[in-house]
């Protein structure tokens, strides 16, 4: 019998508690023979993991707690997400990492792919070689072969056979989850704004450590049904912010909370885990299911792709759809690809007639006051 839908957190503190509560669940899961695969990026084709009968859990670090330990090995001038991710593995302080049978990495930025060379001494890893220029004639086929390679690796690692029908069924399940995520985001459309910034981002972040795809989907569907047709008038009157840039899970309590407290509300997240990526469905009945998977995942508009004009084009489309009043571009310290690309994002946003704010930050609270001041001033000018 499937588990009942889990209540999603509505605050950052609730998100942290839900994450900690999951620590015991993952131990029970492993004690009962469950297979666990950690992943570090939305480029990981989770349909292959699902088809292997394993559960997938996101392992990107979102806390500065273990960064000092990580800096014993890694340079200090490195992205906090990379240092936090490695730090949790290095210190054994994250049960999700500890209990993972294997971790899927991907060659996105240089910092991550070099960190994997150290992480593989701690955990078994499979690293996907991602082509960074989608316009090359060989790029899609190369990426398809990487996905097939992951399937073959998991077959050998778990001593199983993964059939195409299992992959197609996993694709149908993931499509339903993506649709549920999009439906939740659309509760932030003008006139229906249901959630604060912290509520929206905390609910989405909880999905990364939910071990049951269908359970998380049902939880989202329940949340949509509960709020559909309603509108939080206080939220709807606030200045409407589109958040783009780096993954925001590590700064929810610093950035999203500040937006809420200064008269704004995040109505959409145009990031690798936001509406943009989840809007892309996969045809489960495609003649070549590996080709279909490759086409979807290579179209994630991360800043590591070059050229990456489609990211800016998509951001402007979403600004129109969600009646956005301003765009905040979140850049984690030392994330060079998003930092350089912020110049192009600023140009696209301002040419569309909208105000733009770039926030460069990390996971610490040392700049919280400065961030709050800048967000307040940005919203005040709208």
CSV table of C-alpha atoms in Angstrom, one decimal:
chain,number,residue,atom,x,y,z
A,1,UNK,CA,0.0,0.0,0.0
A,2,UNK,CA,1.5,3.4,-1.0
A,3,UNK,CA,2.3,5.8,1.8
A,4,UNK,CA,-0.1,8.6,2.6
A,5,UNK,CA,0.9,12.0,1.2
A,6,UNK,CA,3.4,13.8,3.5
A,7,UNK,CA,2.7,17.3,4.7
A,8,UNK,CA,5.1,19.7,3.0
A,9,UNK,CA,6.9,22.3,5.1
A,10,UNK,CA,5.6,25.9,5.0
A,11,UNK,CA,8.6,27.5,6.7
A,12,UNK,CA,12.4,27.1,6.4
A,13,UNK,CA,12.4,25.8,9.9
A,14,UNK,CA,9.8,23.3,8.9
A,15,UNK,CA,12.0,22.3,5.9
A,16,UNK,CA,14.9,21.7,8.2
A,17,UNK,CA,12.8,19.6,10.5
A,18,UNK,CA,11.4,17.6,7.7
A,19,UNK,CA,14.9,17.0,6.4
A,20,UNK,CA,16.1,15.8,9.8
A,21,UNK,CA,13.0,13.6,10.2
A,22,UNK,CA,13.9,11.9,7.0
A,23,UNK,CA,17.3,10.8,8.5
A,24,UNK,CA,15.6,8.0,10.4
A,25,UNK,CA,13.4,7.1,7.5
A,26,UNK,CA,16.4,6.6,5.2
A,27,UNK,CA,18.1,4.4,7.8
A,28,UNK,CA,14.9,2.3,8.0
A,29,UNK,CA,14.8,2.3,4.2
A,30,UNK,CA,18.3,0.9,4.0
A,31,UNK,CA,17.8,-1.6,6.8
A,32,UNK,CA,14.8,-3.0,4.8
A,33,UNK,CA,17.0,-3.6,1.8
A,34,UNK,CA,16.3,-0.4,-0.1
A,35,UNK,CA,18.6,0.8,-2.8
A,36,UNK,CA,19.6,4.5,-2.6
A,37,UNK,CA,21.2,6.6,-5.3
A,38,UNK,CA,22.3,10.2,-4.5
A,39,UNK,CA,22.4,12.8,-7.3
A,40,UNK,CA,24.0,16.2,-7.5
A,41,UNK,CA,22.3,18.0,-10.4
A,42,UNK,CA,19.0,18.1,-12.3
A,43,UNK,CA,21.0,16.7,-15.3
A,44,UNK,CA,20.8,13.3,-13.7
A,45,UNK,CA,18.2,11.2,-15.6
A,46,UNK,CA,16.2,10.0,-12.6
A,47,UNK,CA,14.0,7.8,-14.7
A,48,UNK,CA,16.9,5.4,-15.0
A,49,UNK,CA,17.3,5.4,-11.2
A,50,UNK,CA,13.6,4.7,-10.8
A,51,UNK,CA,13.7,1.9,-13.3
A,52,UNK,CA,16.5,0.3,-11.4
A,53,UNK,CA,14.1,0.0,-8.4
A,54,UNK,CA,16.2,2.5,-6.4
A,55,UNK,CA,15.2,5.7,-4.7
A,56,UNK,CA,16.9,9.0,-5.7
A,57,UNK,CA,17.9,11.6,-3.2
A,58,UNK,CA,19.4,15.1,-3.8
A,59,UNK,CA,22.7,15.6,-2.1
A,60,UNK,CA,23.6,19.2,-2.9
A,61,UNK,CA,24.8,20.8,0.3
A,62,UNK,CA,22.7,23.7,1.6
A,63,UNK,CA,24.4,24.5,4.9
A,64,UNK,CA,27.6,26.2,6.0
A,65,UNK,CA,27.8,23.8,9.0
A,66,UNK,CA,30.4,21.6,7.3
A,67,UNK,CA,32.2,24.1,5.2
A,68,UNK,CA,35.1,24.6,7.6
A,69,UNK,CA,35.7,20.9,7.5
A,70,UNK,CA,35.5,20.8,3.7
A,71,UNK,CA,38.1,23.7,3.6
A,72,UNK,CA,40.6,21.4,5.1
A,73,UNK,CA,40.7,19.7,1.7
A,74,UNK,CA,39.1,22.2,-0.7
A,75,UNK,CA,40.1,25.8,-1.5
A,76,UNK,CA,38.2,28.5,0.4
A,77,UNK,CA,37.5,30.4,-2.7
A,78,UNK,CA,35.1,27.8,-4.1
A,79,UNK,CA,31.3,27.7,-4.5
A,80,UNK,CA,29.6,27.1,-1.1
A,81,UNK,CA,27.4,24.4,-2.7
A,82,UNK,CA,30.4,22.4,-3.7
A,83,UNK,CA,32.1,22.8,-0.3
A,84,UNK,CA,28.9,22.0,1.6
A,85,UNK,CA,28.3,18.9,-0.6
A,86,UNK,CA,31.8,17.6,-0.1
A,87,UNK,CA,31.8,18.5,3.6
A,88,UNK,CA,28.8,16.4,4.4
A,89,UNK,CA,30.4,13.4,2.8
A,90,UNK,CA,33.8,14.1,4.4
A,91,UNK,CA,32.3,14.4,7.9
A,92,UNK,CA,29.7,11.7,7.6
A,93,UNK,CA,27.2,14.2,8.9
A,94,UNK,CA,24.5,13.7,6.2
A,95,UNK,CA,22.7,10.3,6.5
A,96,UNK,CA,21.4,10.7,2.9
A,97,UNK,CA,25.0,10.8,1.7
A,98,UNK,CA,26.2,8.1,4.1
A,99,UNK,CA,23.5,5.6,3.1
A,100,UNK,CA,23.7,6.2,-0.7
A,101,UNK,CA,24.9,3.2,-2.5
A,102,UNK,CA,26.2,5.3,-5.3
A,103,UNK,CA,26.3,9.0,-6.2
A,104,UNK,CA,25.6,10.3,-9.7
A,105,UNK,CA,27.7,13.4,-10.6
A,106,UNK,CA,28.0,15.3,-13.8
A,107,UNK,CA,30.7,17.5,-15.4
A,108,UNK,CA,28.9,20.8,-15.2
A,109,UNK,CA,31.3,23.3,-13.6
A,110,UNK,CA,35.0,22.8,-13.2
A,111,UNK,CA,34.8,23.0,-9.4
A,112,UNK,CA,32.3,20.1,-9.2
A,113,UNK,CA,34.0,17.8,-11.6
A,114,UNK,CA,37.3,18.2,-9.8
A,115,UNK,CA,35.6,17.8,-6.4
A,116,UNK,CA,34.3,14.4,-7.6
A,117,UNK,CA,37.9,13.1,-7.9
A,118,UNK,CA,38.0,13.5,-4.1
A,119,UNK,CA,34.5,12.4,-3.4
A,120,UNK,CA,35.0,9.1,-5.2
A,121,UNK,CA,37.5,8.2,-2.5
A,122,UNK,CA,34.6,8.3,0.0
A,123,UNK,CA,31.6,7.0,-2.1
A,124,UNK,CA,31.1,5.0,-5.3
A,125,UNK,CA,30.4,7.5,-8.1
A,126,UNK,CA,29.2,7.5,-11.6
A,127,UNK,CA,30.1,10.8,-13.4
A,128,UNK,CA,28.1,11.8,-16.5
A,129,UNK,CA,30.2,13.6,-19.1
A,130,UNK,CA,28.0,16.5,-20.2
A,131,UNK,CA,28.5,18.2,-23.6
A,132,UNK,CA,28.5,21.9,-23.0
A,133,UNK,CA,27.6,23.1,-26.5
A,134,UNK,CA,24.2,21.8,-27.7
A,135,UNK,CA,24.7,23.1,-31.2
A,136,UNK,CA,27.4,20.5,-32.0
A,137,UNK,CA,26.1,17.8,-34.3
A,138,UNK,CA,27.5,15.1,-32.0
A,139,UNK,CA,26.3,16.6,-28.6
A,140,UNK,CA,22.9,14.9,-28.4
A,141,UNK,CA,24.2,11.5,-29.4
A,142,UNK,CA,27.1,11.8,-26.9
A,143,UNK,CA,24.6,12.6,-24.1
A,144,UNK,CA,22.4,9.7,-25.1
A,145,UNK,CA,25.4,7.4,-24.8
A,146,UNK,CA,26.1,8.8,-21.3
A,147,UNK,CA,22.5,8.0,-20.2
A,148,UNK,CA,22.8,4.4,-21.6
A,149,UNK,CA,26.2,4.2,-19.8
A,150,UNK,CA,24.5,5.1,-16.5
A,151,UNK,CA,21.8,2.4,-17.1
A,152,UNK,CA,24.5,-0.2,-17.7
A,153,UNK,CA,26.4,0.9,-14.6
A,154,UNK,CA,23.4,0.6,-12.4
A,155,UNK,CA,22.6,-2.8,-13.8
A,156,UNK,CA,26.1,-4.0,-12.9
A,157,UNK,CA,26.2,-2.2,-9.6
A,158,UNK,CA,22.9,-3.7,-8.4
A,159,UNK,CA,23.0,-7.0,-10.4
A,160,UNK,CA,19.8,-6.3,-12.1
A,161,UNK,CA,18.4,-5.9,-15.6
A,162,UNK,CA,16.6,-2.6,-16.5
A,163,UNK,CA,14.1,-3.0,-19.3
A,164,UNK,CA,12.8,-0.3,-21.6
A,165,UNK,CA,9.3,-0.8,-20.3
A,166,UNK,CA,10.5,0.0,-16.8
A,167,UNK,CA,12.1,3.2,-18.1
A,168,UNK,CA,8.9,4.1,-19.9
A,169,UNK,CA,6.8,3.6,-16.8
A,170,UNK,CA,9.3,5.6,-14.7
A,171,UNK,CA,9.1,8.3,-17.3
A,172,UNK,CA,5.3,8.4,-16.9
A,173,UNK,CA,5.6,8.8,-13.2
A,174,UNK,CA,8.2,11.5,-13.5
A,175,UNK,CA,6.0,13.3,-16.0
A,176,UNK,CA,3.2,13.3,-13.5
A,177,UNK,CA,5.4,14.7,-10.8
A,178,UNK,CA,6.7,17.5,-13.2
A,179,UNK,CA,3.1,18.4,-14.0
A,180,UNK,CA,2.2,18.5,-10.2
A,181,UNK,CA,5.2,20.9,-9.7
A,182,UNK,CA,4.0,23.2,-12.5
A,183,UNK,CA,0.5,23.1,-11.2
A,184,UNK,CA,1.8,24.3,-7.8
A,185,UNK,CA,3.8,27.1,-9.3
A,186,UNK,CA,0.8,28.2,-11.3
A,187,UNK,CA,-1.0,28.9,-8.0
A,188,UNK,CA,1.3,32.0,-7.9
A,189,UNK,CA,-0.3,33.5,-11.0
A,190,UNK,CA,-1.7,37.0,-10.6
A,191,UNK,CA,-5.0,36.8,-8.8
A,192,UNK,CA,-4.3,33.4,-7.3
A,193,UNK,CA,-1.1,34.0,-5.4
A,194,UNK,CA,-1.2,31.3,-2.7
A,195,UNK,CA,2.2,31.1,-1.1
A,196,UNK,CA,4.9,33.3,0.4
A,197,UNK,CA,8.4,33.1,-1.0
A,198,UNK,CA,9.6,30.9,1.9
A,199,UNK,CA,6.5,28.6,1.6
A,200,UNK,CA,7.0,28.1,-2.1
A,201,UNK,CA,10.8,27.4,-2.0
A,202,UNK,CA,10.6,25.3,1.2
A,203,UNK,CA,7.9,23.0,-0.4
A,204,UNK,CA,10.0,22.6,-3.5
A,205,UNK,CA,13.2,21.9,-1.6
A,206,UNK,CA,11.5,19.1,0.3
A,207,UNK,CA,11.2,17.1,-2.8
A,208,UNK,CA,14.9,16.5,-3.1
A,209,UNK,CA,14.9,14.2,0.0
A,210,UNK,CA,11.6,12.5,-0.6
A,211,UNK,CA,12.4,8.8,-1.3
A,212,UNK,CA,9.0,8.0,-3.0
A,213,UNK,CA,8.2,9.8,-6.3
A,214,UNK,CA,4.5,9.0,-6.1
A,215,UNK,CA,4.2,10.1,-2.5
A,216,UNK,CA,5.8,13.5,-3.3
A,217,UNK,CA,3.5,13.9,-6.3
A,218,UNK,CA,0.4,13.1,-4.3
A,219,UNK,CA,1.5,15.5,-1.6
A,220,UNK,CA,1.9,18.3,-4.2
A,221,UNK,CA,-1.5,17.4,-5.7
A,222,UNK,CA,-3.1,17.6,-2.3
A,223,UNK,CA,-1.5,21.0,-1.8
A,224,UNK,CA,-2.7,22.2,-5.1
A,225,UNK,CA,-6.3,20.9,-4.5
A,226,UNK,CA,-6.3,22.6,-1.1
A,227,UNK,CA,-5.3,26.0,-2.4
A,228,UNK,CA,-6.9,26.0,-5.9
A,229,UNK,CA,-9.5,28.8,-6.3
A,230,UNK,CA,-8.2,30.6,-3.3
A,231,UNK,CA,-6.0,33.7,-3.1
A,232,UNK,CA,-3.9,35.1,-0.3
A,233,UNK,CA,-4.8,38.7,-0.9
A,234,UNK,CA,-1.8,39.9,1.2
A,235,UNK,CA,0.6,38.0,-1.0
A,236,UNK,CA,-1.2,39.1,-4.2
A,237,UNK,CA,-0.7,42.8,-3.4
A,238,UNK,CA,3.0,42.4,-2.9
A,239,UNK,CA,5.6,43.1,-5.6
A,240,UNK,CA,6.0,40.1,-7.7
A,241,UNK,CA,9.5,38.7,-8.0
A,242,UNK,CA,11.0,36.1,-10.4
A,243,UNK,CA,14.0,34.4,-8.8
A,244,UNK,CA,16.6,33.1,-11.3
A,245,UNK,CA,20.3,32.0,-11.1
A,246,UNK,CA,21.9,29.4,-8.8
A,247,UNK,CA,19.9,26.8,-6.7
A,248,UNK,CA,18.4,28.7,-3.8
A,249,UNK,CA,17.9,26.0,-1.2
A,250,UNK,CA,20.9,27.1,0.9
A,251,UNK,CA,19.7,30.7,1.2
A,252,UNK,CA,15.9,30.4,1.7
A,253,UNK,CA,16.1,31.9,5.1
A,254,UNK,CA,18.3,34.7,4.0
A,255,UNK,CA,17.0,35.7,0.6
A,256,UNK,CA,13.4,34.4,0.4
A,257,UNK,CA,12.5,35.5,3.9
A,258,UNK,CA,13.9,39.0,3.3
A,259,UNK,CA,11.8,39.3,0.1
A,260,UNK,CA,8.7,38.3,2.1
A,261,UNK,CA,9.4,40.8,4.9
A,262,UNK,CA,10.1,43.7,2.6
A,263,UNK,CA,6.9,43.7,0.6
A,264,UNK,CA,7.7,41.2,-2.1
A,265,UNK,CA,6.8,37.6,-3.0
A,266,UNK,CA,8.6,35.1,-5.2
A,267,UNK,CA,6.0,34.0,-7.7
A,268,UNK,CA,8.2,31.8,-9.8
A,269,UNK,CA,11.7,30.2,-9.7
A,270,UNK,CA,13.3,30.1,-13.1
A,271,UNK,CA,16.2,27.8,-12.1
A,272,UNK,CA,17.3,24.3,-12.8
A,273,UNK,CA,14.7,23.0,-10.3
A,274,UNK,CA,12.0,25.5,-11.1
A,275,UNK,CA,9.0,25.7,-13.4
A,276,UNK,CA,11.2,26.1,-16.5
A,277,UNK,CA,12.8,22.7,-16.1
A,278,UNK,CA,9.7,20.8,-15.0
A,279,UNK,CA,7.6,22.1,-17.9
A,280,UNK,CA,9.7,19.9,-20.2
A,281,UNK,CA,7.9,16.6,-20.4
A,282,UNK,CA,9.3,13.4,-22.0
A,283,UNK,CA,7.3,11.2,-24.4
A,284,UNK,CA,7.2,7.8,-22.7
A,285,UNK,CA,6.1,6.1,-26.0
A,286,UNK,CA,8.9,7.6,-28.1
A,287,UNK,CA,10.4,5.0,-30.5
A,288,UNK,CA,13.8,5.5,-28.8
A,289,UNK,CA,13.3,6.2,-25.1
A,290,UNK,CA,17.0,7.0,-24.5
A,291,UNK,CA,16.9,9.6,-27.3
A,292,UNK,CA,13.8,11.1,-25.7
A,293,UNK,CA,15.5,11.3,-22.3
A,294,UNK,CA,18.6,12.8,-23.8
A,295,UNK,CA,16.6,15.5,-25.6
A,296,UNK,CA,14.8,16.6,-22.4
A,297,UNK,CA,17.9,16.6,-20.1
A,298,UNK,CA,20.2,18.4,-22.5
A,299,UNK,CA,17.7,21.2,-22.8
A,300,UNK,CA,18.1,22.3,-19.1
A,301,UNK,CA,19.3,25.8,-19.6
A,302,UNK,CA,22.1,25.9,-16.9
A,303,UNK,CA,24.7,28.6,-17.3
A,304,UNK,CA,27.3,25.9,-17.9
A,305,UNK,CA,25.9,25.6,-21.5
A,306,UNK,CA,27.4,27.9,-24.1
A,307,UNK,CA,25.8,29.6,-25.9
A,308,UNK,CA,22.8,29.7,-23.5
A,309,UNK,CA,20.5,32.4,-25.0
A,310,UNK,CA,17.5,30.2,-24.3
A,311,UNK,CA,17.8,30.8,-20.6
A,312,UNK,CA,17.3,34.5,-21.0
A,313,UNK,CA,14.5,34.0,-23.5
A,314,UNK,CA,12.7,31.7,-21.2
A,315,UNK,CA,13.1,34.1,-18.2
A,316,UNK,CA,11.4,36.9,-20.1
A,317,UNK,CA,8.6,34.6,-21.2
A,318,UNK,CA,8.0,33.6,-17.5
A,319,UNK,CA,8.1,37.3,-16.4
A,320,UNK,CA,5.1,37.9,-18.7
A,321,UNK,CA,3.3,34.8,-17.6
A,322,UNK,CA,3.6,35.6,-13.9
A,323,UNK,CA,3.1,39.4,-14.2
A,324,UNK,CA,6.5,39.9,-12.7
A,325,UNK,CA,7.5,43.3,-11.2
A,326,UNK,CA,11.2,42.6,-10.9
A,327,UNK,CA,13.9,39.9,-11.3
A,328,UNK,CA,16.4,38.8,-8.7
A,329,UNK,CA,19.4,36.9,-10.0
A,330,UNK,CA,21.0,34.8,-7.3
A,331,UNK,CA,24.7,34.0,-7.7
A,332,UNK,CA,26.5,31.9,-5.2
A,333,UNK,CA,30.1,33.2,-4.5
A,334,UNK,CA,32.6,31.7,-6.9
A,335,UNK,CA,30.0,30.3,-9.3
A,336,UNK,CA,31.7,31.7,-12.3
A,337,UNK,CA,29.3,30.6,-15.0
A,338,UNK,CA,26.2,32.2,-13.4
A,339,UNK,CA,28.3,35.2,-12.5
A,340,UNK,CA,29.5,35.9,-16.0
A,341,UNK,CA,26.1,35.1,-17.5
A,342,UNK,CA,24.5,37.6,-15.1
A,343,UNK,CA,25.6,40.4,-17.5
A,344,UNK,CA,23.5,38.8,-20.3
A,345,UNK,CA,20.6,38.3,-17.9
A,346,UNK,CA,20.7,41.9,-16.7
A,347,UNK,CA,20.6,43.1,-20.3
A,348,UNK,CA,17.7,40.9,-21.3
A,349,UNK,CA,15.6,41.8,-18.2
A,350,UNK,CA,16.2,45.6,-18.4
A,351,UNK,CA,15.5,45.6,-22.2
A,352,UNK,CA,12.2,44.0,-21.4
A,353,UNK,CA,11.4,47.0,-19.1
A,354,UNK,CA,11.8,45.3,-15.8
A,355,UNK,CA,14.2,46.1,-12.8
A,356,UNK,CA,17.0,43.7,-12.2
A,357,UNK,CA,19.0,42.9,-9.0
A,358,UNK,CA,22.0,40.6,-8.8
A,359,UNK,CA,22.7,39.1,-5.4
A,360,UNK,CA,26.1,37.5,-4.9
A,361,UNK,CA,26.2,35.6,-1.6
A,362,UNK,CA,27.0,32.4,0.2
A,363,UNK,CA,25.5,30.2,2.9
A,364,UNK,CA,26.7,32.2,5.9
A,365,UNK,CA,24.8,34.9,7.7
A,366,UNK,CA,27.7,37.4,7.6
A,367,UNK,CA,26.0,39.4,4.8
A,368,UNK,CA,22.4,38.9,5.9
A,369,UNK,CA,22.0,42.6,6.9
A,370,UNK,CA,23.5,43.9,3.6
A,371,UNK,CA,21.3,41.5,1.6
A,372,UNK,CA,18.2,42.6,3.5
A,373,UNK,CA,19.0,46.3,2.8
A,374,UNK,CA,19.5,45.7,-0.9
A,375,UNK,CA,16.3,43.7,-1.3
A,376,UNK,CA,14.3,46.3,0.6
A,377,UNK,CA,15.7,49.1,-1.6
A,378,UNK,CA,15.1,47.1,-4.8
A,379,UNK,CA,11.4,46.4,-3.9
A,380,UNK,CA,10.9,50.0,-2.8
A,381,UNK,CA,11.9,51.3,-6.2
A,382,UNK,CA,9.3,49.3,-8.1
